[in-house]
XYZ file of C-alpha atoms in Angstrom:
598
model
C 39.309 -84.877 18.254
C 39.843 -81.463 17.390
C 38.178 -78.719 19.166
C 35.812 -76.325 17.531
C 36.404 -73.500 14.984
C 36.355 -70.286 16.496
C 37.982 -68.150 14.057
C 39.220 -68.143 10.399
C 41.280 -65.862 9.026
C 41.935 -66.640 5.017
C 43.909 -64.285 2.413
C 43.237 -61.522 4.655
C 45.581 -58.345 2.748
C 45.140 -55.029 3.958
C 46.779 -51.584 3.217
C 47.566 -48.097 3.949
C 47.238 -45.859 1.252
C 48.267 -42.275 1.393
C 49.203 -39.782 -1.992
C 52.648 -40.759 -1.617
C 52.615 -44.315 -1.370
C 50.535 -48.005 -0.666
C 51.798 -49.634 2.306
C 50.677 -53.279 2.727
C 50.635 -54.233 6.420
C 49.391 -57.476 5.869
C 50.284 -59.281 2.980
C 47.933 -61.964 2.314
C 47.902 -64.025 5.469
C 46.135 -67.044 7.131
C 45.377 -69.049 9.771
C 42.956 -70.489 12.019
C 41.747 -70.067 15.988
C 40.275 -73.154 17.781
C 38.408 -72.795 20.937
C 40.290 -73.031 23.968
C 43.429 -72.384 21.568
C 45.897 -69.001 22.232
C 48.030 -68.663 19.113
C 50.906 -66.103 19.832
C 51.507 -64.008 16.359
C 55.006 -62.287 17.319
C 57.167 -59.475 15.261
C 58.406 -56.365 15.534
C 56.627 -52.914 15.449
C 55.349 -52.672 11.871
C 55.058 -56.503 10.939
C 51.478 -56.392 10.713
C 50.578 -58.425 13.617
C 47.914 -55.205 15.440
C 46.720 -54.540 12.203
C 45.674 -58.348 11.759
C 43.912 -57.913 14.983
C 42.099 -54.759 14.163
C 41.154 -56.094 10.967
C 39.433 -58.901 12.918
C 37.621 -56.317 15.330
C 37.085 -54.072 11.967
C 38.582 -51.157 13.735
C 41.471 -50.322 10.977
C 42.529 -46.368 11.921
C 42.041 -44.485 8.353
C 43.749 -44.598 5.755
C 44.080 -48.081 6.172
C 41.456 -50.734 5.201
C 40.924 -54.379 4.311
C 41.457 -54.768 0.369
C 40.068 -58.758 0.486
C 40.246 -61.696 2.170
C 37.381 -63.445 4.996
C 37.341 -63.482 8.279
C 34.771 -65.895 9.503
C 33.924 -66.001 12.902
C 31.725 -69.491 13.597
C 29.392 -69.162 16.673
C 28.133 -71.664 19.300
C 24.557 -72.419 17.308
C 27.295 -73.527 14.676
C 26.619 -70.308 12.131
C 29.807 -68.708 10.400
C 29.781 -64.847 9.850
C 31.986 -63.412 7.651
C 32.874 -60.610 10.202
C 34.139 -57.999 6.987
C 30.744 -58.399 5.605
C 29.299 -56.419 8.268
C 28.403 -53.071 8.323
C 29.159 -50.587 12.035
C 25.941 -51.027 13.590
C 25.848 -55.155 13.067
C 29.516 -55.441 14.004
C 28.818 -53.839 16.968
C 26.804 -56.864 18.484
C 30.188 -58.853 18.070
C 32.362 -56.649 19.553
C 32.704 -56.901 23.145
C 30.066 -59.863 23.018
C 31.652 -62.261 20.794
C 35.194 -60.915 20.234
C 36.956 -58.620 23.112
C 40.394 -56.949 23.172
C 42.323 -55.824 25.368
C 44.839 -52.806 23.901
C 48.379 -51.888 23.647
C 48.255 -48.682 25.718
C 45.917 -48.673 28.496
C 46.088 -45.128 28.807
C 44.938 -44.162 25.675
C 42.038 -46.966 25.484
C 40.502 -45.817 28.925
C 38.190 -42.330 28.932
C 39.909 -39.901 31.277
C 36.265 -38.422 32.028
C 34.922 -41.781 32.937
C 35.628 -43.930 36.216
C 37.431 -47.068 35.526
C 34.313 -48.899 37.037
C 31.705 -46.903 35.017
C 33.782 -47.956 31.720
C 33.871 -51.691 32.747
C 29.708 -51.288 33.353
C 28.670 -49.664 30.339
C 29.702 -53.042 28.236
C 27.760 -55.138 30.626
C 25.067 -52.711 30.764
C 24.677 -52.965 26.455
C 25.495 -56.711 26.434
C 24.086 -58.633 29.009
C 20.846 -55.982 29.876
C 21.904 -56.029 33.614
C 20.476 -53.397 36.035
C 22.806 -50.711 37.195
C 22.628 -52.262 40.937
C 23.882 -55.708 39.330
C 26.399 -53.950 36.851
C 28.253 -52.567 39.559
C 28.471 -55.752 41.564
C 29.246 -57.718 38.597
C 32.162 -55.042 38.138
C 33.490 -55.074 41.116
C 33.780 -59.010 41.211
C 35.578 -58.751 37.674
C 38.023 -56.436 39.342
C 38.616 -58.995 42.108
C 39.279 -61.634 39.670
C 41.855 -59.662 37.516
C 43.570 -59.262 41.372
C 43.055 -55.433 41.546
C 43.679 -54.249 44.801
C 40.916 -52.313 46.694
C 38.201 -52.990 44.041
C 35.525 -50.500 45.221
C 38.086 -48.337 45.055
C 39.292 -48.813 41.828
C 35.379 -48.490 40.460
C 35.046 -45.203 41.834
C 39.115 -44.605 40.661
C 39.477 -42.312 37.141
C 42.319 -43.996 34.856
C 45.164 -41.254 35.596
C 44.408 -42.037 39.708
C 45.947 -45.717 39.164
C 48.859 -47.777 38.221
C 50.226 -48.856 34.452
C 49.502 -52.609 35.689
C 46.387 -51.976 37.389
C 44.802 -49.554 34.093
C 46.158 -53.102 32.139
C 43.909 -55.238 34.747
C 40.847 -52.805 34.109
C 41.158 -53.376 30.539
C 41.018 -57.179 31.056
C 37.716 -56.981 33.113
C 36.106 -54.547 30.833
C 37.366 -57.757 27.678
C 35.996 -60.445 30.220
C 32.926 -58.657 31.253
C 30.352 -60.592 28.490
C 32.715 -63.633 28.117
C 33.371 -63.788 25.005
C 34.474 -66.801 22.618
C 37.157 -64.814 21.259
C 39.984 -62.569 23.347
C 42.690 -60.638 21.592
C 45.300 -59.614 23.973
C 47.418 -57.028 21.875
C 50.509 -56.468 23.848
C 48.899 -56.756 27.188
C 51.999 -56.769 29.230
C 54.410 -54.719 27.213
C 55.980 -52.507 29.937
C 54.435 -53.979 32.953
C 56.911 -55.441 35.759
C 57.885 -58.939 35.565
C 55.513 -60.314 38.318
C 52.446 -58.400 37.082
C 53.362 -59.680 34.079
C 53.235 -63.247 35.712
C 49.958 -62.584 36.979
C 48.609 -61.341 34.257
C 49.694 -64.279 32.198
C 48.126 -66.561 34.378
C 44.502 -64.732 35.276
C 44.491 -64.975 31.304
C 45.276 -69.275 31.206
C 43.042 -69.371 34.107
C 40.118 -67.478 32.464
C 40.499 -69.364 29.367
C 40.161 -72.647 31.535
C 37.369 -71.361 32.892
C 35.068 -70.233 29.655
C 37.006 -72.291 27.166
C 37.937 -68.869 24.945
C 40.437 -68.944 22.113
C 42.996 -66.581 22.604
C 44.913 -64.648 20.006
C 48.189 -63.272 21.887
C 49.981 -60.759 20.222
C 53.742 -59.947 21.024
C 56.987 -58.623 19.901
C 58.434 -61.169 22.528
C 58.651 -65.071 21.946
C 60.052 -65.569 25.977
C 56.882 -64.214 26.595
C 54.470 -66.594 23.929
C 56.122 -69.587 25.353
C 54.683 -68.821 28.930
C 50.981 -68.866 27.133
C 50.698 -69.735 23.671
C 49.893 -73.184 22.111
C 51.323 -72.345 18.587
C 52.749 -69.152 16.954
C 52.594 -67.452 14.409
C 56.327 -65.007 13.324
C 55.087 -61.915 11.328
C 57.772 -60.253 9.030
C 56.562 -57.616 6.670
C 53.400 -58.466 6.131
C 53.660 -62.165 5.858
C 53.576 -64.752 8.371
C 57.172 -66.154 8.228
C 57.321 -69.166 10.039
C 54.449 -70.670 11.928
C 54.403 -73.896 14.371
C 53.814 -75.156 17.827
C 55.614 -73.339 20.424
C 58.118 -76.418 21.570
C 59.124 -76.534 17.872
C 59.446 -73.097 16.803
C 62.083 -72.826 19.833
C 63.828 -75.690 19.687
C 64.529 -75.313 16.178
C 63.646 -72.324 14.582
C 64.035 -72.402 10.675
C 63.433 -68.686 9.961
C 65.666 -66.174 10.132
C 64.432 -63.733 11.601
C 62.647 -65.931 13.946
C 66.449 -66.880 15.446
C 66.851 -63.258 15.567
C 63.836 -62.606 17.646
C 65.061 -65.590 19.703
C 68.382 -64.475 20.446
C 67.867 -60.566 21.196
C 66.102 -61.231 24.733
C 69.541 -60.700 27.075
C 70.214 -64.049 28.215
C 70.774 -65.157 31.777
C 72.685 -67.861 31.988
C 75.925 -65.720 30.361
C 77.427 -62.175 30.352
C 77.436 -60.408 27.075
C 79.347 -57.651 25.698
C 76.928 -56.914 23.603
C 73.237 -58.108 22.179
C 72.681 -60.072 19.227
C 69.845 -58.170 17.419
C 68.016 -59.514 14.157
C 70.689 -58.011 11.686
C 73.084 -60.470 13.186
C 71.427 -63.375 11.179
C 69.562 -61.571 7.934
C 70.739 -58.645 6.225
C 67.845 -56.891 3.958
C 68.179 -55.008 1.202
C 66.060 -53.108 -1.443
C 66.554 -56.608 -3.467
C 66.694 -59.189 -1.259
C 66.626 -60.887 2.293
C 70.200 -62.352 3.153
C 70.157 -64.943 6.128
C 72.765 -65.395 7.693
C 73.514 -69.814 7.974
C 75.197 -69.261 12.210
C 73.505 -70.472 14.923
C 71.702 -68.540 18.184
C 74.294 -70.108 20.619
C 77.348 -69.253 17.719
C 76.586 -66.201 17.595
C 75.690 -65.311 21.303
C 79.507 -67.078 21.629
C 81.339 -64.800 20.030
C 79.406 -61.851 21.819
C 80.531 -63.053 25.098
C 82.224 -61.431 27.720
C 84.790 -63.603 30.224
C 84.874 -64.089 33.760
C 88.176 -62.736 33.594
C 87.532 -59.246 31.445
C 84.770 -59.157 33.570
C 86.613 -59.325 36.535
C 89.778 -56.873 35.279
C 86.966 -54.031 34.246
C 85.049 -53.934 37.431
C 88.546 -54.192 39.669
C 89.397 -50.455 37.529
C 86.148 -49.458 38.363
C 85.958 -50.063 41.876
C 89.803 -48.782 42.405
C 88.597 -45.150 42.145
C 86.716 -42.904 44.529
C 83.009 -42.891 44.475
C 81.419 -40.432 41.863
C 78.290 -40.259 43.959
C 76.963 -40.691 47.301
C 73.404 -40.978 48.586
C 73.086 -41.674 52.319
C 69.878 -41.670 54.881
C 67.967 -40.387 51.684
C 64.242 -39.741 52.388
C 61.572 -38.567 50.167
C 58.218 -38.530 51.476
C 54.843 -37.328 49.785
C 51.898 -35.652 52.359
C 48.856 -37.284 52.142
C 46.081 -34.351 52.953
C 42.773 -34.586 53.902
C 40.403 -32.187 54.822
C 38.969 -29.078 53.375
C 41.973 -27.220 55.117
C 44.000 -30.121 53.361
C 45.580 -31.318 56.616
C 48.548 -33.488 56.115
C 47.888 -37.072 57.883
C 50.252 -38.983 57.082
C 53.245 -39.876 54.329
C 53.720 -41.705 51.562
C 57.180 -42.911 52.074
C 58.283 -43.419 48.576
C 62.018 -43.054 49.671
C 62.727 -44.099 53.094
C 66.660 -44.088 54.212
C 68.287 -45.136 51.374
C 72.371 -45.202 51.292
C 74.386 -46.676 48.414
C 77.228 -45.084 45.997
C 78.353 -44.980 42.535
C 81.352 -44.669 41.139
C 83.044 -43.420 37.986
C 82.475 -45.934 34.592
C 79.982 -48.135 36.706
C 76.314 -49.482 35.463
C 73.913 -49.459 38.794
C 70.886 -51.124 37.829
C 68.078 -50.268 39.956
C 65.219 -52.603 39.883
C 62.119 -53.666 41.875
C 57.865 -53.430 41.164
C 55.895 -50.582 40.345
C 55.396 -48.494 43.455
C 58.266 -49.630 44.784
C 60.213 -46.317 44.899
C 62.854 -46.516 42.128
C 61.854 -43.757 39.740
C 61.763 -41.229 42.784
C 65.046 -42.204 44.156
C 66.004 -41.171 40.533
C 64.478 -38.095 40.430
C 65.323 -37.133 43.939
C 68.848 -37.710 42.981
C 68.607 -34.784 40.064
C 66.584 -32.987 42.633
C 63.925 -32.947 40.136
C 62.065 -34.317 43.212
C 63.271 -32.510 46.337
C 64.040 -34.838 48.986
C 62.292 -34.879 52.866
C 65.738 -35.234 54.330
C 69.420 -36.823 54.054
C 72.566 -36.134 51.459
C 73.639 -36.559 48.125
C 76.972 -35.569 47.307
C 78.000 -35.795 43.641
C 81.621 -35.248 42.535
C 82.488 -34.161 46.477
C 79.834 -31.397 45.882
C 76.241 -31.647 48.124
C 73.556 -31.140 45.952
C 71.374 -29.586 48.731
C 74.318 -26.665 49.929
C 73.789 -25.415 46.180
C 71.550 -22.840 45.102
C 69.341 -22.972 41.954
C 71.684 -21.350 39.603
C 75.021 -23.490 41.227
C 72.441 -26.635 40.391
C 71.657 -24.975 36.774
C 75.190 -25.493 36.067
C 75.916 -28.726 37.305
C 72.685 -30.127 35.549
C 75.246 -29.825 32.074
C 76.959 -33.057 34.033
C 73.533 -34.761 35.222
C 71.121 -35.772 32.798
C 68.190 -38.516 32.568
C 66.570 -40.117 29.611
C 62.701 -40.518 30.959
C 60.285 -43.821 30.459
C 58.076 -42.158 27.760
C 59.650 -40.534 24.999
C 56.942 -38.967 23.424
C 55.826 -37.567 26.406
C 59.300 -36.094 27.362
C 59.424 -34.341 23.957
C 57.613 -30.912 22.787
C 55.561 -32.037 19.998
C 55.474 -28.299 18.664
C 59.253 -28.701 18.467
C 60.938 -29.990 15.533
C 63.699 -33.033 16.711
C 66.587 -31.065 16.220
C 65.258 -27.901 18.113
C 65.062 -30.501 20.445
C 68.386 -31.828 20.566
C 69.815 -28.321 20.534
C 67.741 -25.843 23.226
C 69.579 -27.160 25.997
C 72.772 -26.791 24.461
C 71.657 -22.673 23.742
C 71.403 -23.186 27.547
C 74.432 -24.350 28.573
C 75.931 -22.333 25.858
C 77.662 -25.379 24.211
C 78.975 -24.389 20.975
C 79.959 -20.997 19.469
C 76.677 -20.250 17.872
C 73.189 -21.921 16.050
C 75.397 -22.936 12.902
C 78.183 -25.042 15.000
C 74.952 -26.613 17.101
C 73.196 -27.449 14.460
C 76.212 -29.526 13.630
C 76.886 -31.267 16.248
C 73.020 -32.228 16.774
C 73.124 -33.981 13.278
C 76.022 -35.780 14.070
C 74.177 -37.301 16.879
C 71.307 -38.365 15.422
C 73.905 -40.138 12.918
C 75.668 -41.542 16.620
C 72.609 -42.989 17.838
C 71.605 -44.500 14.616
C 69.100 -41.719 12.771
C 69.792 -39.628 10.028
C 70.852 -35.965 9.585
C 67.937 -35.236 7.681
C 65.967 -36.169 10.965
C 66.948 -33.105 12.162
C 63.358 -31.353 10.895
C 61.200 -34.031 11.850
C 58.498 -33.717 14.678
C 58.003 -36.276 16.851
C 55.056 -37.699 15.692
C 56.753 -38.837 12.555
C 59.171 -41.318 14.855
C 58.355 -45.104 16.153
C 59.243 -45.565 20.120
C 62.354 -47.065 19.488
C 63.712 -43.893 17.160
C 61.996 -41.794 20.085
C 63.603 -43.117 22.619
C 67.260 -42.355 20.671
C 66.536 -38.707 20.114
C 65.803 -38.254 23.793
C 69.450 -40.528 24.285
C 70.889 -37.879 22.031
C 69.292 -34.962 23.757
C 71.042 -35.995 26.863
C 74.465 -36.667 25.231
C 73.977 -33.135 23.728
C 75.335 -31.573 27.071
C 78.667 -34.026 27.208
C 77.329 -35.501 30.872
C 78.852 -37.574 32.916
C 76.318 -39.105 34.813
C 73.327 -40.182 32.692
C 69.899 -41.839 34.637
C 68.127 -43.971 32.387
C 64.492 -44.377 33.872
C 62.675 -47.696 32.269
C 64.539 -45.949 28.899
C 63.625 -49.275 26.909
C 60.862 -51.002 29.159
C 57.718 -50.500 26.391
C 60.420 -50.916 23.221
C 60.401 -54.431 21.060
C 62.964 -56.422 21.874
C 64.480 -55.970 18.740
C 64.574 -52.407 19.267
C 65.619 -52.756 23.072
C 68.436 -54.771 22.252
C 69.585 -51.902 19.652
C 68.925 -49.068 22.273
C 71.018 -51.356 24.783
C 73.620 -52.060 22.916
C 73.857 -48.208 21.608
C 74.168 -46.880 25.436
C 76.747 -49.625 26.454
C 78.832 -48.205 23.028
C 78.534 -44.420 24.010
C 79.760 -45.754 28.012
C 82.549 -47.493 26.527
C 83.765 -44.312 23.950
C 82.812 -41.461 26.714
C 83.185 -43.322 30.017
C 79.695 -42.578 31.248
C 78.757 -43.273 34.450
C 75.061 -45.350 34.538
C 71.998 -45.453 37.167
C 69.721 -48.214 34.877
C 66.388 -48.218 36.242
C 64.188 -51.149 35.105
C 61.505 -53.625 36.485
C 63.028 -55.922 33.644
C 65.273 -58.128 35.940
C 67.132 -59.781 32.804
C 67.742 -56.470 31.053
C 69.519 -54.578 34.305
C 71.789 -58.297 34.671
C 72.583 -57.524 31.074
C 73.390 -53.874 31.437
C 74.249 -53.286 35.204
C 77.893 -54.158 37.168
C 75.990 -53.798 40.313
C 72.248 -54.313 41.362
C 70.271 -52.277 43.688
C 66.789 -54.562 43.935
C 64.320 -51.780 45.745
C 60.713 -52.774 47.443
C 58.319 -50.134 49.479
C 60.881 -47.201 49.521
C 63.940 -49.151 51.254
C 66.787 -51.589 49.642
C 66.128 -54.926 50.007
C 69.134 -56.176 48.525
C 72.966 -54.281 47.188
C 75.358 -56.242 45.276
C 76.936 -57.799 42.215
C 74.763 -58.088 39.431
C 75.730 -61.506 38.819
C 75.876 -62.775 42.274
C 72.596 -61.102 43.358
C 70.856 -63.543 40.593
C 72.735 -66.707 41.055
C 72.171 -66.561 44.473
C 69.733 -63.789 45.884
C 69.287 -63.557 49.962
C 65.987 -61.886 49.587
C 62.566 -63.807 48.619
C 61.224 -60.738 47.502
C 64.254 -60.871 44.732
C 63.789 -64.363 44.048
C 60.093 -63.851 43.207
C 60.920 -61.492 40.777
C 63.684 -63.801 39.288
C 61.411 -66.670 39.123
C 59.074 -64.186 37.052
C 60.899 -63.396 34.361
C 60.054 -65.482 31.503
C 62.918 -67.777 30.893
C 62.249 -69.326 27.495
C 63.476 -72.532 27.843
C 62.438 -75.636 26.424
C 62.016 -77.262 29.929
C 59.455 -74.298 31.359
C 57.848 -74.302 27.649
C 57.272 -78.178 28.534
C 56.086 -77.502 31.650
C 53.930 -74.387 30.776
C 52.003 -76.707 28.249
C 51.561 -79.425 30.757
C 49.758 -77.103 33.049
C 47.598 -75.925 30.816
C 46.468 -79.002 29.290
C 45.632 -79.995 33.000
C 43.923 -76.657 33.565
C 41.523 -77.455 30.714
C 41.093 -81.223 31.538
């Protein structure tokens, strides 16, 4: 017997219309939501799968609005509501009630002005009529349920005071706070480490088993579906391309651009030169979509690197003398108390760290949030400065040199940060960009010959010359996250540190951005630090794997070696939480779920 209808979504179309042109994000589309149901609705950035779920919530950003179609949303006492029919003040008794989401960016869905547990109470407070006293305890007990640490805490917390994961896990209280029959989960764990991802992941199959909720999960990545979703829907332009249950959409997949998807997750079972990405298997044009008849595992074939180039390359690399050195590295943060702001203790968010790099070599740095790795980074540049110990680059010690010595040798040191947008000036146009620090470091004879060079990168790392004018704004992540590559590459470095560079991208996009960095290593001989919570990304990209956890190394070695056969648990938990994709665990997954609900 099949369960009830939660929500129906039939013809839905809806545009974006400016004076220049009509762009139609979703393209006549439909489907159906059954209650205790998650349907995963994957694509890339711009397919039209948020827009779908803001349709649903009636919260399309202007200019964009729904042009026709129904959305019916069919309640418990068995009444269906057209939910497009609805004027603001009506819709607002579904929202939050009925139908919950949690957002994309946590960040810029929380107030800043408001505590994270005054946020969470204010929807219980509308909704369910509760006093303040039992708000606040009702809040607290959400927190404890999404696993937040220190919960009364956290309620008294503002958003900037806490973690990416743990603004994520706020956002999922504040969605589960009236229980409603509908959750959308709209990228919930994009960017998150791999075991908060886990978690996440299962507080939502748990909370489903527990109030029976359909779940629409939306996601650029299908590994990630398969760990929740009971069908999916693949978004391409608009349309919904291919649609099935999740054991048949990945054991054969008949779109595609749904093999592409597939296939651009770096695999872990084999070492790649390079990515497949989607336009390995569909080429479009202004005319048409070509599709290319190969298959994943041909094409990831052909892509493959050898045990014995692999072997040959690192040999070269490990022949030389170290290009860096880092030993008995501390960097420790007061914590002050007081009104004379006494320090009591540390934060020891580096604590005696030794390792070294050397020339043409791919470190991947990797562990949770928290767990040190962006600091060690940063402490390296001396964009952090350290508490004690050494770091000698190129024979030279970083600490012996003054400010303007360290000026100069920044030219051969650069990083490309997490966020993109917030690492560029958005008064600045891309190209001023790209070219300041080259006025700097006087690289070039004058504007004219800069301004030259700086379009030829944006051509190197896939953009276009007439980029060049562009502000930020006007960019997705993904092309973001390349002008900030080509800022760095603007000073010929050496030594580039790539902090989470690709950690919120699709992974489309992230297997582009991947690929483009391992090109520019192989054609300049760049040396790597690849910092990443993303276990199966850093096996892709790094020769050797630094796994961090509470400010010291837990584990140094081959990449390959260190995931075949890891010493540590804390590295085996998060191997076992990476999601895997394959058709055993998808087999599995389901079975667990089914008994969850039963």
């Amino acid at each position: 017997m099949e369960a009830p209808l939660l929500l129906e979504v039939e013809n839905l179309v809806t545009e974006f219309r400016s004076e220049e042109e009509t762009v139609r994000a979703v393209n006549d589309i439909s489907f159906a939501l059954h209650r205790g149901e998650t349907i995963g609705i994957v694509g890339e950035s711009g397919s039209g799968k948020s827009v779908t779920a803001l349709s649903a919530m009636q919260l399309v950003p202007p200019p964009g609005h729904v042009v026709k179609g129904a959305i019916r949303y069919h309640g418990a006492n068995g009444v269906s509501t057209d939910l497009l029919s609805l004027d603001n003040r009506a819709m607002r008794q579904y929202r939050g009630k009925e139908l919950a989401m949690i957002f994309q960016e946590p960040m810029t869905s929380l107030n800043p002005v408001y505590t994270c547990g005054f946020q969470v109470m204010e929807a219980l407070l509308v909704h369910q009529k509760l006093s303040k006293k039992a708000a606040k305890a009702r809040t607290i007990e959400l927190f404890r349920e999404v696993q937040l640490p220190h919960p009364e805490s956290i309620f008294d917390s503002y958003p900037h005071q806490i973690s990416g994961g743990q603004k994520q896990r706020v956002m999922i209280a504040m969605a589960m706070s009236c229980q409603p029959s509908v959750l959308i989960a709209d990228e919930p764990t994009t960017a998150l480490d791999v075991t908060v991802q886990k978690h996440i992941l299962d507080l939502m199959v748990d909370l489903q088993a527990r109030h029976g909720m359909g779940i629409l999960f939306i996601s650029h990545d299908l590994a990630v579906v398969a760990e929740l979703a009971d069908r999916v829907l693949v978004m391409y332009n608009g349309k919904i391309v291919e649609q099935g249950k999740v054991y048949d959409i990945f054991s054969n997949p008949q779109h595609a651009y749904t093999k592409g998807l597939l296939a651009c997750r770096p695999p872990l079972d084999k070492r790649l030169n390079f990515l497949p990405t989607v336009s390995n298997f569909m080429q479009v044009s202004n005319i048409h979509v070509r599709e290319n008849s190969l298959s994943i595992s041909e094409i990831i074939d052909t892509l493959e690197e050898t045990p014995e180039e692999r072997k040959k390359r690192l040999e070269g690399i490990y022949a030389q003398e170290p290009v860096l050195k880092v030993e008995h590295l501390k960097t420790w943060f007061p914590i002050k108390k007081g009104v004379f702001g006494r320090t009591k203790g540390y934060v020891k968010a580096v604590n005696d760290v030794s390792f070294e790099v050397y020339p043409g070599e791919t470190l991947g740095l990797v562990g949770e949030s928290g767990c040190g790795k962006t600091t060690l980074g940063r402490s390296i540049l001396r964009l952090i400065e350290p508490h004690e110990g050494k770091i000698a680059y190129g024979g030279k010690d970083l600490f012996s040199l003054s400010n303007r010595q360290l000026r100069h040798l920044r030219k051969d040191l650069q990083i490309i940060f997490q966020d993109p947008f917030s690492s560029l000036n958005p008064r600045m146009s891309v190209g001023e960009a790209i070219l300041e620090p080259m006025k700097v470091h006087r690289i070039g004879k004058n504007d004219e010959e800069r301004k030259e060079k700086v379009m030829a990168l944006l051509e190197q790392v896939n953009l276009k010359r007439n980029h060049y004018g562009r502000y930020p704004h006007e960019f997705s992540g993904g092309q973001r996250q390349r002008i900030c590559i080509a800022r760095a590459l603007a000073l010929e470095p050496r030594f580039i540190i790539c902090d989470e560079s690709v950690s919120a991208l699709d992974v489309s996009v992230q297997a582009k951005v991947l690929n483009l960095l391992n090109n520019l290593k192989q054609q300049y001989g760049f040396t790597y630090i690849f910092i990443s919570h993303d276990l199966s990304v850093v096996k892709f990209m790094a020769d050797r794997m630094l796994v961090m956890k509470e400010g010291k190394i837990e584990e140094l070695g081959d990449a390959d070696e260190i995931y075949t056969n890891p010493k540590s648990d804390y590295t085996r938990q998060l191997i076992d939480a990476i999601p895997k994709g394959r058709l055993e665990d998808i087999e599995q997954a389901q079975k667990e779920r089914s008994e969850r609900k039963a």
